């Protein structure tokens, strides 16, 4: 039997405010345990929460960017449950009147398929703390620093059918929030994480299967692996005549498996009721229009502009525009050197390679556009060839802000050799030293030309002008044919 995967996502995004949602404690990541908390965010009796206005602003801007209807009159509710990292035994969230509803995200998957994912709602809420499990014994310690950090939760409809749709959706959310400047979306720090609700059903069926929820997965790779494992697990159960139990499951990255945590709660299990300590929030038409007016140019619009203005391919434009940090570096460098094609070349061949090799994130790139533009101009002027340029670029990319390109080229004698007499002399020496290769060329094996070019470049330590070397080798070999 052929099976179809059905998925819906609940994505939690921490907002980049300096203080928490209901108190003035710092939201900064890290810090000694239990040092970024106070009686309000730890829920001490007699304390009163006060809504951080910037949280509302960031939330509404996110809702507008995701094509949602903004609820003009919304309020908070208490979600009651006990867990060790939730000190007051309830979470302030939104159930009955979330601030944004009925949105959608249009995206293109890696394989080129256009997909629209509907958003059921987005609501504001406070984050819980975290539990630190001891490596040396059977003990767990609560850290309440994260309690009260502002979150928005984006709840999709069950519109996902393939893993690549999930990844494209998360990448689109990450890009959108980075451009808005409302979250750093650092998944490794937990500021963006996803709950994956997954079920399987016979292909062609309209009925949903029993779903499980995989909680707080915080990397694209882990999400891909978790979906693959859980879908196979459910299919194996159904094909053996067993049933899938609706439950919350934990993804174990090291073991590559999901494990049952608890039976899946329904809304009534949380005993929601209106939050009595926070008054309802009204959002005016003027505020909404202001947030619309200050919306930045997002990735899709940027990519289209890169295609029309700079002549980039759709794929390259999508990759560069997909990250706010890529786009800023690219645009400023192009502005300074005036050559988008050359900037694109080094972006796609070197920057992406180094980032993948060293696991560098776009926001962690230290390369200044002024230095990047200087490098491009040196290559364009023919002072170094592209092969040598890769060495220079690597040292520049990983060097500190004081890295001196001119000094590096001079100290390492990397200036391009374009001395015609020297190149021709080197070509003759290489030809004389390789009579067998010469005979191969004379017998019609013209691909051997590449061997001679490589030997000449090696002899000149990679610094020669490749075009000049190629011309000299071809002329010399043609002259041998005539002889």
Tab-separated table of C-alpha atoms in Angstrom:
chain	number	residue	atom	x	y	z
A	1	UNK	CA	0.000	0.000	0.000
A	2	UNK	CA	1.176	3.526	-0.756
A	3	UNK	CA	1.068	5.913	2.167
A	4	UNK	CA	0.836	9.678	2.407
A	5	UNK	CA	2.326	11.791	5.209
A	6	UNK	CA	0.186	14.614	6.586
A	7	UNK	CA	1.841	17.237	8.769
A	8	UNK	CA	1.063	20.479	10.533
A	9	UNK	CA	3.599	22.653	12.336
A	10	UNK	CA	3.598	24.713	15.497
A	11	UNK	CA	6.608	27.007	15.291
A	12	UNK	CA	7.770	28.887	18.386
A	13	UNK	CA	9.800	32.024	17.774
A	14	UNK	CA	11.426	34.047	20.543
A	15	UNK	CA	11.104	37.776	19.904
A	16	UNK	CA	14.226	39.955	20.040
A	17	UNK	CA	13.083	42.375	22.712
A	18	UNK	CA	15.635	43.357	25.342
A	19	UNK	CA	13.232	42.591	28.188
A	20	UNK	CA	10.691	39.844	28.807
A	21	UNK	CA	7.036	39.904	27.881
A	22	UNK	CA	5.613	40.784	31.321
A	23	UNK	CA	8.606	42.109	33.318
A	24	UNK	CA	11.895	43.984	32.910
A	25	UNK	CA	14.241	40.988	33.174
A	26	UNK	CA	16.822	40.532	30.417
A	27	UNK	CA	16.094	38.196	27.502
A	28	UNK	CA	19.788	37.757	26.709
A	29	UNK	CA	20.708	34.172	25.887
A	30	UNK	CA	22.927	32.401	28.397
A	31	UNK	CA	24.016	33.782	31.732
A	32	UNK	CA	24.417	31.895	34.982
A	33	UNK	CA	21.317	29.829	35.810
A	34	UNK	CA	18.474	31.711	37.500
A	35	UNK	CA	20.081	35.163	37.176
A	36	UNK	CA	17.702	36.597	34.551
A	37	UNK	CA	14.519	36.159	36.546
A	38	UNK	CA	12.434	37.986	39.120
A	39	UNK	CA	9.265	37.445	41.203
A	40	UNK	CA	7.065	38.321	38.172
A	41	UNK	CA	8.496	35.858	35.646
A	42	UNK	CA	8.783	33.125	38.259
A	43	UNK	CA	5.175	33.673	39.297
A	44	UNK	CA	5.575	34.620	42.934
A	45	UNK	CA	2.278	35.305	44.751
A	46	UNK	CA	1.114	38.914	44.673
A	47	UNK	CA	3.063	39.923	41.539
A	48	UNK	CA	1.363	41.490	38.501
A	49	UNK	CA	2.440	41.108	34.860
A	50	UNK	CA	2.545	44.164	32.551
A	51	UNK	CA	2.583	43.629	28.772
A	52	UNK	CA	5.727	44.776	26.980
A	53	UNK	CA	4.440	47.036	24.171
A	54	UNK	CA	7.283	46.069	21.830
A	55	UNK	CA	6.178	42.428	21.999
A	56	UNK	CA	2.785	43.450	20.611
A	57	UNK	CA	4.439	45.512	17.857
A	58	UNK	CA	6.759	42.685	16.784
A	59	UNK	CA	3.920	40.166	16.892
A	60	UNK	CA	1.596	42.256	14.712
A	61	UNK	CA	4.362	42.914	12.203
A	62	UNK	CA	4.947	39.152	11.964
A	63	UNK	CA	1.235	38.536	11.428
A	64	UNK	CA	1.051	41.097	8.629
A	65	UNK	CA	4.144	39.665	6.937
A	66	UNK	CA	2.487	36.224	6.940
A	67	UNK	CA	-0.705	37.579	5.339
A	68	UNK	CA	-2.845	37.166	8.453
A	69	UNK	CA	-5.991	38.958	9.560
A	70	UNK	CA	-5.092	40.983	12.659
A	71	UNK	CA	-7.526	40.707	15.550
A	72	UNK	CA	-8.220	44.307	16.553
A	73	UNK	CA	-9.396	43.288	20.038
A	74	UNK	CA	-7.470	40.421	21.588
A	75	UNK	CA	-6.660	39.175	25.050
A	76	UNK	CA	-4.591	36.725	27.052
A	77	UNK	CA	-5.571	33.431	28.683
A	78	UNK	CA	-4.057	31.129	31.276
A	79	UNK	CA	-2.980	27.703	30.118
A	80	UNK	CA	-2.771	25.575	33.245
A	81	UNK	CA	-0.396	22.665	33.533
A	82	UNK	CA	2.317	21.509	35.887
A	83	UNK	CA	5.844	20.986	34.712
A	84	UNK	CA	9.068	21.584	36.694
A	85	UNK	CA	10.318	24.375	34.406
A	86	UNK	CA	7.038	26.306	34.733
A	87	UNK	CA	7.238	27.682	38.292
A	88	UNK	CA	3.765	29.230	38.492
A	89	UNK	CA	2.088	26.088	37.053
A	90	UNK	CA	0.422	28.051	34.255
A	91	UNK	CA	1.506	29.809	31.093
A	92	UNK	CA	0.087	33.116	29.891
A	93	UNK	CA	-0.935	32.523	26.286
A	94	UNK	CA	-3.829	33.231	23.895
A	95	UNK	CA	-6.566	30.739	23.072
A	96	UNK	CA	-9.871	32.468	22.488
A	97	UNK	CA	-8.759	35.666	20.731
A	98	UNK	CA	-5.256	35.242	19.253
A	99	UNK	CA	-3.860	38.389	17.649
A	100	UNK	CA	-3.532	36.943	14.106
A	101	UNK	CA	-5.538	34.381	12.122
A	102	UNK	CA	-6.173	33.008	8.634
A	103	UNK	CA	-2.790	33.697	7.044
A	104	UNK	CA	-0.764	31.894	4.419
A	105	UNK	CA	2.811	31.458	3.196
A	106	UNK	CA	3.658	30.942	-0.477
A	107	UNK	CA	6.887	29.069	-1.039
A	108	UNK	CA	8.961	27.162	-3.560
A	109	UNK	CA	10.515	23.868	-2.540
A	110	UNK	CA	14.037	22.729	-3.370
A	111	UNK	CA	12.674	20.650	-6.248
A	112	UNK	CA	10.914	23.722	-7.676
A	113	UNK	CA	7.338	22.982	-6.595
A	114	UNK	CA	5.110	25.938	-5.662
A	115	UNK	CA	3.205	25.356	-2.416
A	116	UNK	CA	0.867	27.444	-0.273
A	117	UNK	CA	0.733	26.664	3.457
A	118	UNK	CA	-2.229	28.045	5.368
A	119	UNK	CA	-1.725	29.521	8.825
A	120	UNK	CA	-4.519	28.839	11.269
A	121	UNK	CA	-3.401	31.390	13.855
A	122	UNK	CA	-0.490	33.125	15.553
A	123	UNK	CA	-0.605	33.886	19.241
A	124	UNK	CA	1.631	35.574	21.813
A	125	UNK	CA	2.768	33.744	24.905
A	126	UNK	CA	5.581	33.496	27.428
A	127	UNK	CA	8.305	30.893	27.213
A	128	UNK	CA	8.916	28.350	29.976
A	129	UNK	CA	12.289	27.703	31.607
A	130	UNK	CA	14.467	24.709	30.881
A	131	UNK	CA	15.652	21.639	32.752
A	132	UNK	CA	19.338	20.817	32.983
A	133	UNK	CA	19.958	17.096	33.413
A	134	UNK	CA	23.051	16.178	35.403
A	135	UNK	CA	25.743	14.167	33.644
A	136	UNK	CA	26.943	12.702	36.932
A	137	UNK	CA	23.861	11.333	38.560
A	138	UNK	CA	20.095	11.015	38.677
A	139	UNK	CA	19.357	14.723	39.147
A	140	UNK	CA	17.703	17.527	37.185
A	141	UNK	CA	18.051	21.253	37.861
A	142	UNK	CA	15.586	23.940	36.716
A	143	UNK	CA	16.924	27.126	35.097
A	144	UNK	CA	14.269	29.861	35.013
A	145	UNK	CA	16.222	32.396	32.930
A	146	UNK	CA	14.045	31.688	29.906
A	147	UNK	CA	10.745	31.993	31.817
A	148	UNK	CA	8.820	34.938	30.435
A	149	UNK	CA	10.864	35.398	27.259
A	150	UNK	CA	8.313	36.549	24.647
A	151	UNK	CA	7.185	34.049	22.036
A	152	UNK	CA	4.909	33.949	19.071
A	153	UNK	CA	3.557	30.548	18.091
A	154	UNK	CA	2.674	30.083	14.422
A	155	UNK	CA	0.139	27.277	14.025
A	156	UNK	CA	-0.251	25.975	10.484
A	157	UNK	CA	-3.027	23.931	8.948
A	158	UNK	CA	-2.131	20.282	8.162
A	159	UNK	CA	-0.996	21.228	4.640
A	160	UNK	CA	2.456	19.610	4.508
A	161	UNK	CA	2.904	16.386	2.548
A	162	UNK	CA	6.679	16.208	2.100
A	163	UNK	CA	9.721	16.977	4.231
A	164	UNK	CA	11.074	19.488	1.720
A	165	UNK	CA	7.879	21.532	2.133
A	166	UNK	CA	8.490	21.684	5.880
A	167	UNK	CA	12.098	22.817	5.398
A	168	UNK	CA	11.126	25.437	2.792
A	169	UNK	CA	8.412	26.771	5.125
A	170	UNK	CA	10.758	27.057	8.104
A	171	UNK	CA	13.412	28.726	5.949
A	172	UNK	CA	10.793	31.217	4.732
A	173	UNK	CA	9.707	32.023	8.300
A	174	UNK	CA	13.333	32.422	9.399
A	175	UNK	CA	14.114	34.738	6.496
A	176	UNK	CA	10.957	36.812	7.036
A	177	UNK	CA	11.587	37.358	10.750
A	178	UNK	CA	15.238	38.215	10.160
A	179	UNK	CA	14.266	40.868	7.610
A	180	UNK	CA	11.687	42.237	10.044
A	181	UNK	CA	14.358	42.337	12.751
A	182	UNK	CA	12.013	40.766	15.310
A	183	UNK	CA	14.013	37.595	16.055
A	184	UNK	CA	17.494	36.214	15.478
A	185	UNK	CA	15.887	32.801	14.778
A	186	UNK	CA	18.963	30.962	16.065
A	187	UNK	CA	17.671	27.419	16.183
A	188	UNK	CA	20.768	26.181	18.008
A	189	UNK	CA	19.897	28.555	20.871
A	190	UNK	CA	16.210	27.614	20.867
A	191	UNK	CA	14.963	30.992	19.634
A	192	UNK	CA	13.193	29.175	16.804
A	193	UNK	CA	11.931	25.628	17.247
A	194	UNK	CA	9.205	23.495	15.769
A	195	UNK	CA	6.647	20.974	16.986
A	196	UNK	CA	5.778	18.575	14.167
A	197	UNK	CA	2.297	17.027	14.184
A	198	UNK	CA	2.447	14.001	11.910
A	199	UNK	CA	0.086	11.279	10.756
A	200	UNK	CA	-0.037	8.887	7.813
A	201	UNK	CA	-2.935	7.684	5.689
A	202	UNK	CA	-3.434	5.546	2.574
A	203	UNK	CA	-2.690	7.587	-0.515
A	204	UNK	CA	-5.925	9.010	-1.919
A	205	UNK	CA	-7.739	8.883	1.418
A	206	UNK	CA	-9.463	12.051	2.639
A	207	UNK	CA	-9.577	11.006	6.286
A	208	UNK	CA	-6.763	12.025	8.606
A	209	UNK	CA	-4.886	9.362	10.523
A	210	UNK	CA	-4.059	9.504	14.232
A	211	UNK	CA	-1.326	12.078	14.771
A	212	UNK	CA	1.608	12.325	17.100
A	213	UNK	CA	3.398	15.515	18.090
A	214	UNK	CA	7.193	15.728	18.140
A	215	UNK	CA	8.207	18.565	20.446
A	216	UNK	CA	10.788	21.350	20.188
A	217	UNK	CA	13.023	20.174	17.351
A	218	UNK	CA	15.630	22.857	16.762
A	219	UNK	CA	17.498	22.162	13.530
A	220	UNK	CA	16.532	21.488	9.920
A	221	UNK	CA	18.595	18.292	9.883
A	222	UNK	CA	16.897	16.987	13.043
A	223	UNK	CA	13.468	17.793	11.628
A	224	UNK	CA	14.246	15.858	8.437
A	225	UNK	CA	15.442	12.847	10.436
A	226	UNK	CA	12.524	12.987	12.882
A	227	UNK	CA	9.948	13.068	10.076
A	228	UNK	CA	11.618	10.133	8.313
A	229	UNK	CA	11.714	8.031	11.488
A	230	UNK	CA	8.219	8.832	12.779
A	231	UNK	CA	6.492	8.315	9.425
A	232	UNK	CA	8.168	4.910	9.016
A	233	UNK	CA	7.268	3.993	12.600
A	234	UNK	CA	3.594	4.790	12.075
A	235	UNK	CA	3.446	2.989	8.726
A	236	UNK	CA	5.044	-0.109	10.270
A	237	UNK	CA	2.443	-0.096	13.075
A	238	UNK	CA	-0.489	0.187	10.686
A	239	UNK	CA	0.846	-2.442	8.282
A	240	UNK	CA	1.243	-4.883	11.179
A	241	UNK	CA	-2.377	-4.369	12.237
A	242	UNK	CA	-1.618	-2.198	15.257
A	243	UNK	CA	-2.838	1.331	15.865
A	244	UNK	CA	-1.089	4.651	16.313
A	245	UNK	CA	-1.578	6.227	19.749
A	246	UNK	CA	-2.160	9.962	19.878
A	247	UNK	CA	0.666	11.221	22.055
A	248	UNK	CA	3.502	13.683	22.464
A	249	UNK	CA	6.876	12.236	21.521
A	250	UNK	CA	10.430	13.377	22.130
A	251	UNK	CA	13.046	13.308	19.371
A	252	UNK	CA	16.391	11.898	20.492
A	253	UNK	CA	19.060	13.246	18.149
A	254	UNK	CA	21.775	10.816	19.264
A	255	UNK	CA	19.620	7.695	18.904
A	256	UNK	CA	17.760	8.938	15.823
A	257	UNK	CA	14.409	7.884	17.289
A	258	UNK	CA	11.269	9.335	18.815
A	259	UNK	CA	10.125	8.264	22.289
A	260	UNK	CA	6.732	8.629	23.961
A	261	UNK	CA	6.572	11.410	26.567
A	262	UNK	CA	2.891	11.674	27.482
A	263	UNK	CA	-0.574	11.237	26.027
A	264	UNK	CA	-1.527	14.159	23.807
A	265	UNK	CA	-3.423	16.837	25.713
A	266	UNK	CA	-6.519	18.488	24.288
A	267	UNK	CA	-7.456	22.118	24.958
A	268	UNK	CA	-9.836	21.170	27.770
A	269	UNK	CA	-7.021	19.395	29.605
A	270	UNK	CA	-5.273	22.718	30.075
A	271	UNK	CA	-8.303	24.303	31.792
A	272	UNK	CA	-7.920	27.587	29.928
A	273	UNK	CA	-9.546	30.651	31.389
A	274	UNK	CA	-9.128	34.411	30.731
A	275	UNK	CA	-5.995	35.942	32.271
A	276	UNK	CA	-7.380	38.189	35.046
A	277	UNK	CA	-4.273	40.327	35.569
A	278	UNK	CA	-3.812	41.644	31.990
A	279	UNK	CA	-6.480	43.843	30.362
A	280	UNK	CA	-7.576	43.178	26.759
A	281	UNK	CA	-5.462	44.774	24.009
A	282	UNK	CA	-6.888	46.994	21.256
A	283	UNK	CA	-4.953	47.543	18.035
A	284	UNK	CA	-5.928	50.624	16.033
A	285	UNK	CA	-6.166	50.935	12.263
A	286	UNK	CA	-3.471	53.627	12.389
A	287	UNK	CA	-1.062	51.266	14.139
A	288	UNK	CA	-1.678	48.519	11.599
A	289	UNK	CA	-1.148	50.903	8.680
A	290	UNK	CA	2.087	52.112	10.282
A	291	UNK	CA	3.372	48.559	10.552
A	292	UNK	CA	2.455	47.946	6.906
A	293	UNK	CA	4.270	51.117	5.852
A	294	UNK	CA	7.529	50.146	7.585
A	295	UNK	CA	7.634	46.592	6.190
A	296	UNK	CA	11.037	45.930	4.569
A	297	UNK	CA	11.695	44.386	1.171
A	298	UNK	CA	11.431	40.633	1.785
A	299	UNK	CA	13.413	37.806	0.182
A	300	UNK	CA	11.081	37.094	-2.768
A	301	UNK	CA	11.013	40.735	-3.871
A	302	UNK	CA	14.777	41.034	-3.420
A	303	UNK	CA	15.412	37.900	-5.472
A	304	UNK	CA	13.263	39.225	-8.321
A	305	UNK	CA	15.197	42.512	-8.218
A	306	UNK	CA	18.532	40.676	-8.282
A	307	UNK	CA	17.378	38.767	-11.353
A	308	UNK	CA	16.197	41.871	-13.233
A	309	UNK	CA	18.847	44.375	-12.086
A	310	UNK	CA	21.944	42.203	-11.702
A	311	UNK	CA	21.285	39.317	-14.094
A	312	UNK	CA	21.503	36.623	-11.420
A	313	UNK	CA	19.934	33.229	-12.006
A	314	UNK	CA	16.767	32.392	-10.114
A	315	UNK	CA	18.641	29.869	-7.959
A	316	UNK	CA	21.523	32.197	-7.050
A	317	UNK	CA	19.201	35.136	-6.398
A	318	UNK	CA	17.049	32.975	-4.124
A	319	UNK	CA	20.028	31.797	-2.069
A	320	UNK	CA	21.535	35.269	-1.598
A	321	UNK	CA	18.221	37.037	-0.934
A	322	UNK	CA	17.069	34.229	1.367
A	323	UNK	CA	19.242	35.572	4.183
A	324	UNK	CA	19.128	39.178	5.356
A	325	UNK	CA	22.830	38.917	6.200
A	326	UNK	CA	23.745	37.563	2.749
A	327	UNK	CA	21.696	40.282	1.087
A	328	UNK	CA	23.304	43.081	3.089
A	329	UNK	CA	26.823	41.871	2.289
A	330	UNK	CA	26.018	41.294	-1.386
A	331	UNK	CA	24.274	44.622	-1.994
A	332	UNK	CA	26.858	46.758	-0.218
A	333	UNK	CA	29.755	45.000	-1.961
A	334	UNK	CA	28.112	45.452	-5.370
A	335	UNK	CA	27.505	49.100	-4.565
A	336	UNK	CA	31.212	49.573	-3.787
A	337	UNK	CA	32.762	47.611	-6.677
A	338	UNK	CA	30.024	47.816	-9.321
A	339	UNK	CA	30.342	44.200	-10.480
A	340	UNK	CA	27.432	41.975	-9.346
A	341	UNK	CA	28.590	39.072	-11.522
A	342	UNK	CA	32.021	38.893	-9.896
A	343	UNK	CA	30.557	39.298	-6.390
A	344	UNK	CA	28.063	36.519	-7.144
A	345	UNK	CA	30.905	34.239	-8.274
A	346	UNK	CA	32.813	34.530	-4.988
A	347	UNK	CA	29.596	34.283	-2.992
A	348	UNK	CA	28.470	31.054	-4.582
A	349	UNK	CA	31.847	29.329	-4.964
A	350	UNK	CA	33.696	30.401	-1.824
A	351	UNK	CA	31.455	31.858	0.861
A	352	UNK	CA	28.899	29.041	0.689
A	353	UNK	CA	31.692	26.450	0.572
A	354	UNK	CA	33.464	27.826	3.655
A	355	UNK	CA	30.201	28.194	5.564
A	356	UNK	CA	29.282	24.581	4.888
A	357	UNK	CA	32.793	23.312	5.646
A	358	UNK	CA	33.164	25.223	8.931
A	359	UNK	CA	29.459	25.307	9.919
A	360	UNK	CA	29.352	29.116	9.841
A	361	UNK	CA	25.916	30.786	9.971
A	362	UNK	CA	25.126	33.818	7.744
A	363	UNK	CA	24.781	36.114	10.760
A	364	UNK	CA	28.272	35.112	11.915
A	365	UNK	CA	30.069	36.238	8.743
A	366	UNK	CA	32.671	38.854	9.703
A	367	UNK	CA	33.733	39.811	6.161
A	368	UNK	CA	33.286	43.549	5.631
A	369	UNK	CA	31.814	44.632	2.268
A	370	UNK	CA	34.610	47.213	1.889
A	371	UNK	CA	37.227	44.448	2.056
A	372	UNK	CA	35.179	42.173	-0.224
A	373	UNK	CA	34.902	44.967	-2.820
A	374	UNK	CA	38.645	45.665	-2.598
A	375	UNK	CA	39.344	41.986	-3.268
A	376	UNK	CA	36.993	41.921	-6.280
A	377	UNK	CA	38.689	44.987	-7.768
A	378	UNK	CA	42.135	43.375	-7.369
A	379	UNK	CA	40.959	40.264	-9.252
A	380	UNK	CA	39.267	42.345	-11.966
A	381	UNK	CA	42.455	44.348	-12.449
A	382	UNK	CA	44.285	41.089	-13.203
A	383	UNK	CA	46.673	41.459	-10.323
A	384	UNK	CA	45.880	37.937	-9.102
A	385	UNK	CA	44.180	35.124	-10.981
A	386	UNK	CA	41.150	33.283	-9.653
A	387	UNK	CA	43.117	30.249	-8.523
A	388	UNK	CA	45.370	32.384	-6.340
A	389	UNK	CA	42.308	34.464	-5.479
A	390	UNK	CA	40.792	31.460	-3.693
A	391	UNK	CA	43.770	31.366	-1.320
A	392	UNK	CA	43.537	35.092	-0.706
A	393	UNK	CA	39.774	34.918	-0.224
A	394	UNK	CA	40.017	32.101	2.334
A	395	UNK	CA	42.510	34.048	4.424
A	396	UNK	CA	40.415	37.193	4.106
A	397	UNK	CA	37.174	35.398	5.008
A	398	UNK	CA	38.579	33.827	8.158
A	399	UNK	CA	40.967	36.672	9.009
A	400	UNK	CA	40.282	39.389	11.532
A	401	UNK	CA	39.076	42.880	10.679
A	402	UNK	CA	42.696	44.068	10.343
A	403	UNK	CA	43.550	41.576	7.579
A	404	UNK	CA	45.509	43.494	4.913
A	405	UNK	CA	44.899	42.075	1.427
A	406	UNK	CA	47.676	44.067	-0.247
A	407	UNK	CA	50.217	43.012	2.380
A	408	UNK	CA	49.155	39.348	2.132
A	409	UNK	CA	49.598	39.348	-1.654
A	410	UNK	CA	52.982	41.067	-1.407
A	411	UNK	CA	54.323	38.955	1.469
A	412	UNK	CA	53.374	35.711	-0.285
A	413	UNK	CA	54.483	36.878	-3.761
A	414	UNK	CA	51.071	36.147	-5.253
A	415	UNK	CA	50.968	38.923	-7.869
A	416	UNK	CA	49.921	37.494	-11.233
A	417	UNK	CA	52.676	36.742	-13.738
A	418	UNK	CA	51.820	38.015	-17.232
A	419	UNK	CA	55.317	38.154	-18.646
A	420	UNK	CA	54.928	36.769	-22.185
A	421	UNK	CA	58.605	35.913	-22.561
A	422	UNK	CA	58.722	34.063	-19.218
A	423	UNK	CA	55.523	32.127	-19.971
A	424	UNK	CA	56.692	31.087	-23.460
A	425	UNK	CA	60.074	30.000	-22.088
A	426	UNK	CA	58.367	27.926	-19.370
A	427	UNK	CA	56.072	26.330	-21.977
A	428	UNK	CA	59.082	25.278	-24.078
A	429	UNK	CA	60.776	23.781	-21.004
A	430	UNK	CA	57.665	21.751	-20.130
A	431	UNK	CA	57.273	20.513	-23.723
A	432	UNK	CA	60.921	19.477	-23.861
A	433	UNK	CA	60.607	17.603	-20.560
A	434	UNK	CA	57.551	15.598	-21.695
A	435	UNK	CA	58.240	13.984	-25.118
A	436	UNK	CA	55.674	11.201	-24.589
A	437	UNK	CA	52.931	13.715	-23.986
A	438	UNK	CA	54.017	15.574	-27.115
A	439	UNK	CA	53.666	12.378	-29.172
A	440	UNK	CA	50.186	11.823	-27.736
A	441	UNK	CA	49.194	15.304	-28.844
A	442	UNK	CA	50.609	14.742	-32.318
A	443	UNK	CA	48.620	11.499	-32.595
A	444	UNK	CA	45.388	13.405	-32.089
A	445	UNK	CA	44.942	13.257	-28.312
A	446	UNK	CA	44.312	16.995	-27.983
A	447	UNK	CA	42.962	16.700	-24.425
A	448	UNK	CA	46.591	16.384	-23.335
A	449	UNK	CA	46.746	20.159	-23.750
A	450	UNK	CA	45.300	20.462	-20.250
A	451	UNK	CA	48.273	18.534	-18.897
A	452	UNK	CA	50.733	21.031	-20.367
A	453	UNK	CA	48.763	23.999	-19.071
A	454	UNK	CA	48.674	22.452	-15.598
A	455	UNK	CA	52.425	21.828	-15.614
A	456	UNK	CA	53.166	25.396	-16.681
A	457	UNK	CA	50.878	26.809	-13.979
A	458	UNK	CA	52.569	24.546	-11.429
A	459	UNK	CA	56.025	25.675	-12.564
A	460	UNK	CA	54.948	29.307	-12.168
A	461	UNK	CA	53.416	28.550	-8.750
A	462	UNK	CA	49.863	29.171	-9.936
A	463	UNK	CA	50.531	32.877	-10.409
A	464	UNK	CA	50.504	33.009	-14.206
A	465	UNK	CA	47.664	34.464	-16.208
A	466	UNK	CA	45.689	31.324	-17.220
A	467	UNK	CA	44.561	32.881	-20.505
A	468	UNK	CA	48.135	33.755	-21.464
A	469	UNK	CA	49.348	30.283	-20.510
A	470	UNK	CA	46.595	28.623	-22.527
A	471	UNK	CA	47.385	30.714	-25.580
A	472	UNK	CA	51.129	30.035	-25.313
A	473	UNK	CA	50.628	26.263	-24.905
A	474	UNK	CA	48.217	26.026	-27.845
A	475	UNK	CA	50.548	28.032	-30.099
A	476	UNK	CA	53.559	25.931	-29.137
A	477	UNK	CA	51.747	22.625	-29.704
A	478	UNK	CA	50.328	23.754	-33.033
A	479	UNK	CA	53.825	24.700	-34.158
A	480	UNK	CA	54.968	21.173	-33.241
A	481	UNK	CA	52.234	19.725	-35.471
A	482	UNK	CA	53.438	21.767	-38.391
A	483	UNK	CA	56.980	20.558	-37.813
